[in-house]
Short mmCIF file of C-alpha atoms in Angstrom, two decimals:
data_model
loop_
_atom_site.label_atom_id
_atom_site.label_comp_id
_atom_site.label_asym_id
_atom_site.label_seq_id
_atom_site.Cartn_x
_atom_site.Cartn_y
_atom_site.Cartn_z
CA UNK A 266 159.65 66.10 107.76
CA UNK A 267 161.23 62.84 108.93
CA UNK A 268 162.40 60.09 106.57
CA UNK A 269 159.57 57.85 107.82
CA UNK A 270 156.95 60.55 107.18
CA UNK A 271 158.34 61.16 103.70
CA UNK A 272 158.17 57.42 102.96
CA UNK A 273 154.56 57.21 104.14
CA UNK A 274 153.63 60.26 102.05
CA UNK A 275 155.20 58.69 98.97
CA UNK A 276 153.32 55.43 99.55
CA UNK A 277 150.07 57.35 99.99
CA UNK A 278 150.62 59.30 96.76
CA UNK A 279 151.45 56.08 94.91
CA UNK A 280 148.27 54.48 96.23
CA UNK A 281 146.09 57.44 95.20
CA UNK A 282 147.60 57.48 91.70
CA UNK A 283 147.01 53.74 91.42
CA UNK A 284 143.35 54.11 92.45
CA UNK A 285 142.83 56.94 89.98
CA UNK A 286 144.38 54.90 87.19
CA UNK A 287 142.25 51.88 88.10
CA UNK A 288 139.09 54.01 88.12
CA UNK A 289 140.03 55.43 84.74
CA UNK A 290 140.51 51.94 83.31
CA UNK A 291 137.13 50.87 84.72
CA UNK A 292 135.39 53.87 83.16
CA UNK A 293 137.14 53.34 79.85
CA UNK A 294 135.91 49.75 79.71
CA UNK A 295 132.26 50.81 79.77
CA UNK A 296 130.77 51.13 76.29
CA UNK A 297 127.73 52.68 74.62
CA UNK A 298 126.35 49.16 74.25
CA UNK A 299 126.44 48.80 78.05
CA UNK A 300 124.58 52.10 78.45
CA UNK A 301 122.01 51.09 75.85
CA UNK A 302 121.27 47.86 77.72
CA UNK A 303 120.90 49.72 81.01
CA UNK A 304 118.42 52.23 79.61
CA UNK A 305 116.38 49.62 77.76
CA UNK A 306 116.15 47.60 80.97
CA UNK A 307 114.45 50.58 82.63
CA UNK A 308 111.57 50.30 80.16
CA UNK A 309 110.66 46.97 81.76
CA UNK A 310 110.08 48.71 85.10
CA UNK A 311 106.65 50.29 84.94
CA UNK A 312 105.84 51.06 88.58
CA UNK A 313 107.00 54.19 90.40
CA UNK A 314 108.92 52.19 93.00
CA UNK A 315 110.50 50.10 90.23
CA UNK A 316 111.75 53.30 88.59
CA UNK A 317 113.22 54.52 91.87
CA UNK A 318 114.93 51.15 92.30
CA UNK A 319 116.39 51.45 88.81
CA UNK A 320 117.91 54.86 89.56
CA UNK A 321 119.23 53.63 92.91
CA UNK A 322 121.15 50.96 91.02
CA UNK A 323 122.24 53.25 88.18
CA UNK A 324 123.40 56.16 90.34
CA UNK A 325 127.09 55.18 90.57
CA UNK A 326 127.48 54.88 86.78
CA UNK A 327 125.01 57.60 85.85
CA UNK A 328 127.35 60.46 84.95
CA UNK A 329 129.79 58.40 82.90
CA UNK A 330 126.87 56.69 81.15
CA UNK A 331 125.13 59.92 80.13
CA UNK A 332 128.50 61.16 78.84
CA UNK A 333 128.68 58.07 76.61
CA UNK A 334 125.09 58.77 75.60
CA UNK A 335 126.17 62.32 74.62
CA UNK A 336 123.24 63.57 76.69
CA UNK A 337 123.11 67.32 76.03
CA UNK A 338 119.90 68.28 77.81
CA UNK A 339 121.38 69.53 81.14
CA UNK A 340 123.70 72.01 79.44
CA UNK A 341 121.19 73.09 76.79
CA UNK A 342 118.45 73.69 79.37
CA UNK A 343 120.80 75.65 81.62
CA UNK A 344 121.90 77.78 78.66
CA UNK A 345 118.26 78.45 77.79
CA UNK A 346 117.48 79.70 81.30
CA UNK A 347 120.68 81.75 81.38
CA UNK A 348 119.85 83.44 78.06
CA UNK A 349 116.56 84.88 79.31
CA UNK A 350 116.98 85.33 83.07
CA UNK A 351 117.33 89.05 83.84
CA UNK A 352 117.26 89.01 87.65
CA UNK A 353 120.05 88.87 90.23
CA UNK A 354 121.57 85.43 89.73
CA UNK A 355 123.45 85.45 93.02
CA UNK A 356 120.20 85.94 94.97
CA UNK A 357 117.87 83.86 92.78
CA UNK A 358 116.60 80.55 94.16
CA UNK A 359 116.54 77.56 91.81
CA UNK A 360 114.42 74.45 92.33
CA UNK A 361 116.07 71.54 90.50
CA UNK A 362 113.33 68.91 90.11
CA UNK A 363 114.52 65.33 89.49
CA UNK A 364 117.99 66.72 90.15
CA UNK A 365 119.82 63.39 89.91
CA UNK A 366 123.51 63.81 90.68
CA UNK A 367 123.43 67.58 90.07
CA UNK A 368 124.33 68.00 86.40
CA UNK A 369 121.85 70.82 85.71
CA UNK A 370 122.69 72.84 88.82
CA UNK A 371 126.38 72.36 88.09
CA UNK A 372 125.93 74.12 84.74
CA UNK A 373 123.75 76.84 86.25
CA UNK A 374 126.37 77.56 88.90
CA UNK A 375 128.92 78.17 86.16
CA UNK A 376 126.45 80.69 84.73
CA UNK A 377 126.25 82.70 87.95
CA UNK A 378 123.42 81.10 89.93
CA UNK A 379 124.22 80.27 93.57
CA UNK A 380 121.19 79.02 95.50
CA UNK A 381 119.90 75.53 94.69
CA UNK A 382 117.27 73.24 96.17
CA UNK A 383 117.09 69.73 94.74
CA UNK A 384 114.45 67.01 94.84
CA UNK A 385 114.69 63.47 93.49
CA UNK A 386 113.08 60.09 94.07
CA UNK A 387 116.37 58.25 94.50
CA UNK A 388 118.21 58.52 97.81
CA UNK A 389 121.45 57.35 96.20
CA UNK A 390 121.21 60.06 93.56
CA UNK A 391 120.64 62.60 96.34
CA UNK A 392 123.69 61.32 98.22
CA UNK A 393 125.82 61.92 95.15
CA UNK A 394 124.23 65.33 94.60
CA UNK A 395 125.09 66.25 98.20
CA UNK A 396 128.76 65.51 97.56
CA UNK A 397 128.87 68.23 94.91
CA UNK A 398 128.30 70.92 97.53
CA UNK A 399 125.90 72.70 95.15
CA UNK A 400 122.68 72.42 97.11
CA UNK A 401 121.45 74.23 100.20
CA UNK A 402 118.71 71.63 100.56
CA UNK A 403 118.03 68.18 99.12
CA UNK A 404 114.79 66.23 99.62
CA UNK A 405 113.57 62.82 98.52
CA UNK A 406 110.33 63.25 96.60
CA UNK A 407 108.35 60.85 94.44
CA UNK A 408 106.99 63.14 91.72
CA UNK A 409 103.26 62.82 91.25
CA UNK A 410 102.79 61.38 94.74
CA UNK A 411 104.64 63.61 97.21
CA UNK A 412 104.39 67.38 97.57
CA UNK A 413 107.49 68.82 95.91
CA UNK A 414 107.90 71.89 98.10
CA UNK A 415 105.99 74.42 100.20
CA UNK A 416 108.15 77.30 98.93
CA UNK A 417 108.24 79.23 95.65
CA UNK A 418 111.32 79.85 93.49
CA UNK A 419 112.75 82.23 90.92
CA UNK A 420 113.59 79.33 88.60
CA UNK A 421 112.02 75.87 88.50
CA UNK A 422 113.75 73.44 86.18
CA UNK A 423 113.10 69.80 85.33
CA UNK A 424 115.37 68.04 82.84
CA UNK A 425 115.00 64.45 81.67
CA UNK A 426 112.08 63.34 83.84
CA UNK A 427 109.14 64.45 81.70
CA UNK A 428 108.85 61.39 79.51
CA UNK A 429 106.72 58.29 79.16
CA UNK A 430 106.89 55.98 82.15
CA UNK A 431 108.72 58.53 84.29
CA UNK A 432 106.67 61.44 85.66
CA UNK A 433 102.89 61.99 85.37
CA UNK A 434 101.81 65.12 83.50
CA UNK A 435 99.94 66.40 86.58
CA UNK A 436 103.36 67.52 87.86
CA UNK A 437 103.45 70.32 85.24
CA UNK A 438 100.77 72.35 87.02
CA UNK A 439 102.66 71.93 90.29
CA UNK A 440 105.84 73.23 88.66
CA UNK A 441 103.96 76.34 87.63
CA UNK A 442 102.56 76.85 91.14
CA UNK A 443 106.05 76.53 92.64
CA UNK A 444 107.34 79.45 90.57
CA UNK A 445 107.33 83.02 91.87
CA UNK A 446 105.38 85.59 89.83
CA UNK A 447 107.73 86.67 87.05
CA UNK A 448 109.90 83.60 87.59
CA UNK A 449 110.79 80.98 85.00
CA UNK A 450 109.85 77.35 84.47
CA UNK A 451 112.14 75.28 82.24
CA UNK A 452 111.04 71.81 81.10
CA UNK A 453 112.44 69.31 78.63
CA UNK A 454 111.23 66.19 76.89
CA UNK A 455 112.42 63.79 74.23
CA UNK A 456 111.04 63.50 70.71
CA UNK A 457 111.83 59.84 70.05
CA UNK A 458 109.19 57.47 68.68
CA UNK A 459 108.22 55.98 72.05
CA UNK A 460 107.73 59.43 73.62
CA UNK A 461 105.72 61.21 70.93
CA UNK A 462 102.31 60.59 72.52
CA UNK A 463 103.56 61.79 75.92
CA UNK A 464 105.13 64.87 74.27
CA UNK A 465 101.83 65.74 72.58
CA UNK A 466 99.96 65.47 75.89
CA UNK A 467 102.65 67.53 77.64
CA UNK A 468 102.23 70.30 75.09
CA UNK A 469 98.45 70.24 75.61
CA UNK A 470 99.01 70.69 79.35
CA UNK A 471 101.47 73.55 78.76
CA UNK A 472 99.00 75.22 76.38
CA UNK A 473 96.12 74.82 78.83
CA UNK A 474 98.07 76.64 81.55
CA UNK A 475 98.89 79.37 79.06
CA UNK A 476 95.17 79.75 78.22
CA UNK A 477 94.47 79.98 81.97
CA UNK A 478 97.00 82.83 82.01
CA UNK A 479 99.13 80.98 84.56
CA UNK A 480 102.25 81.59 82.47
CA UNK A 481 103.41 82.84 79.10
CA UNK A 482 105.75 81.35 76.57
CA UNK A 483 109.29 82.71 76.49
CA UNK A 484 110.79 80.27 74.00
CA UNK A 485 110.51 76.70 72.77
CA UNK A 486 113.72 75.22 71.39
CA UNK A 487 113.67 72.15 69.16
CA UNK A 488 116.99 70.27 69.26
CA UNK A 489 117.74 67.72 66.54
CA UNK A 490 120.61 65.97 68.33
CA UNK A 491 119.48 65.55 71.93
CA UNK A 492 121.16 62.26 72.78
CA UNK A 493 122.21 59.06 71.08
CA UNK A 494 119.35 56.72 70.21
CA UNK A 495 119.04 53.45 72.12
CA UNK A 496 115.77 52.04 70.75
CA UNK A 497 115.56 49.96 67.59
CA UNK A 498 112.82 52.36 66.46
CA UNK A 499 115.35 55.22 66.31
CA UNK A 500 118.80 55.68 64.84
CA UNK A 501 121.65 58.15 65.21
CA UNK A 502 120.47 60.84 67.59
CA UNK A 503 116.95 61.44 68.88
CA UNK A 504 115.48 64.97 69.04
CA UNK A 505 114.39 66.83 72.14
CA UNK A 506 112.61 70.02 73.15
CA UNK A 507 113.17 72.74 75.75
CA UNK A 508 110.16 74.74 76.97
CA UNK A 509 110.80 77.99 78.84
CA UNK A 510 107.78 79.77 80.35
CA UNK A 511 107.42 82.80 82.63
CA UNK A 512 104.98 82.75 85.53
CA UNK A 513 102.30 85.38 85.28
CA UNK A 514 102.59 88.33 87.65
#
């Protein structure tokens, strides 16, 4: 390598290190108070398109913000699926509904799953998910309005989206229909004060599908410390719930 090439390489390395350090400083400057304000601002957006616009804006900061929020749902839901799935993980197809930047599928990949399809309402979130290299297919889909998929899957998972003001409960039946016979549906919701009515209606919908023999309960996991509270009605950590059901054969 020539002296000029060596000099250029050194300058490039110096620049990269500088950019990494700058990014680290920027991330370090963001606080839980910032995250709290962002999430509370979303509650002012009631329309579906408003919600999509919110996530388009939040996408760049999303992962560092949920880390500050100590948001445990993606890992806990993935662990729940992994604990009960008995099929061939390398061949199983996973539908990641409201996939965001890919946090859930990232955990599932570490647990042996390999084939992921993601849907989300936000194009920017999907762009970031694409960069992970996790997904074989990514599609923009407004839950409750657009058809999610024409295929069926071994695992259908939705984390974070089943809550008040986010996704209509009619989606739950569609999640069941998208699951192969014998496959698994994993859903989560929050148990904070503002979401209790939605949670109760969600559980009625889940129970109704069970009574129709569409699926059967595998486990329901109540988690006391789901994520840090942001509302004045809550303090400390809010609870959450994981529902794992198996599609009837």
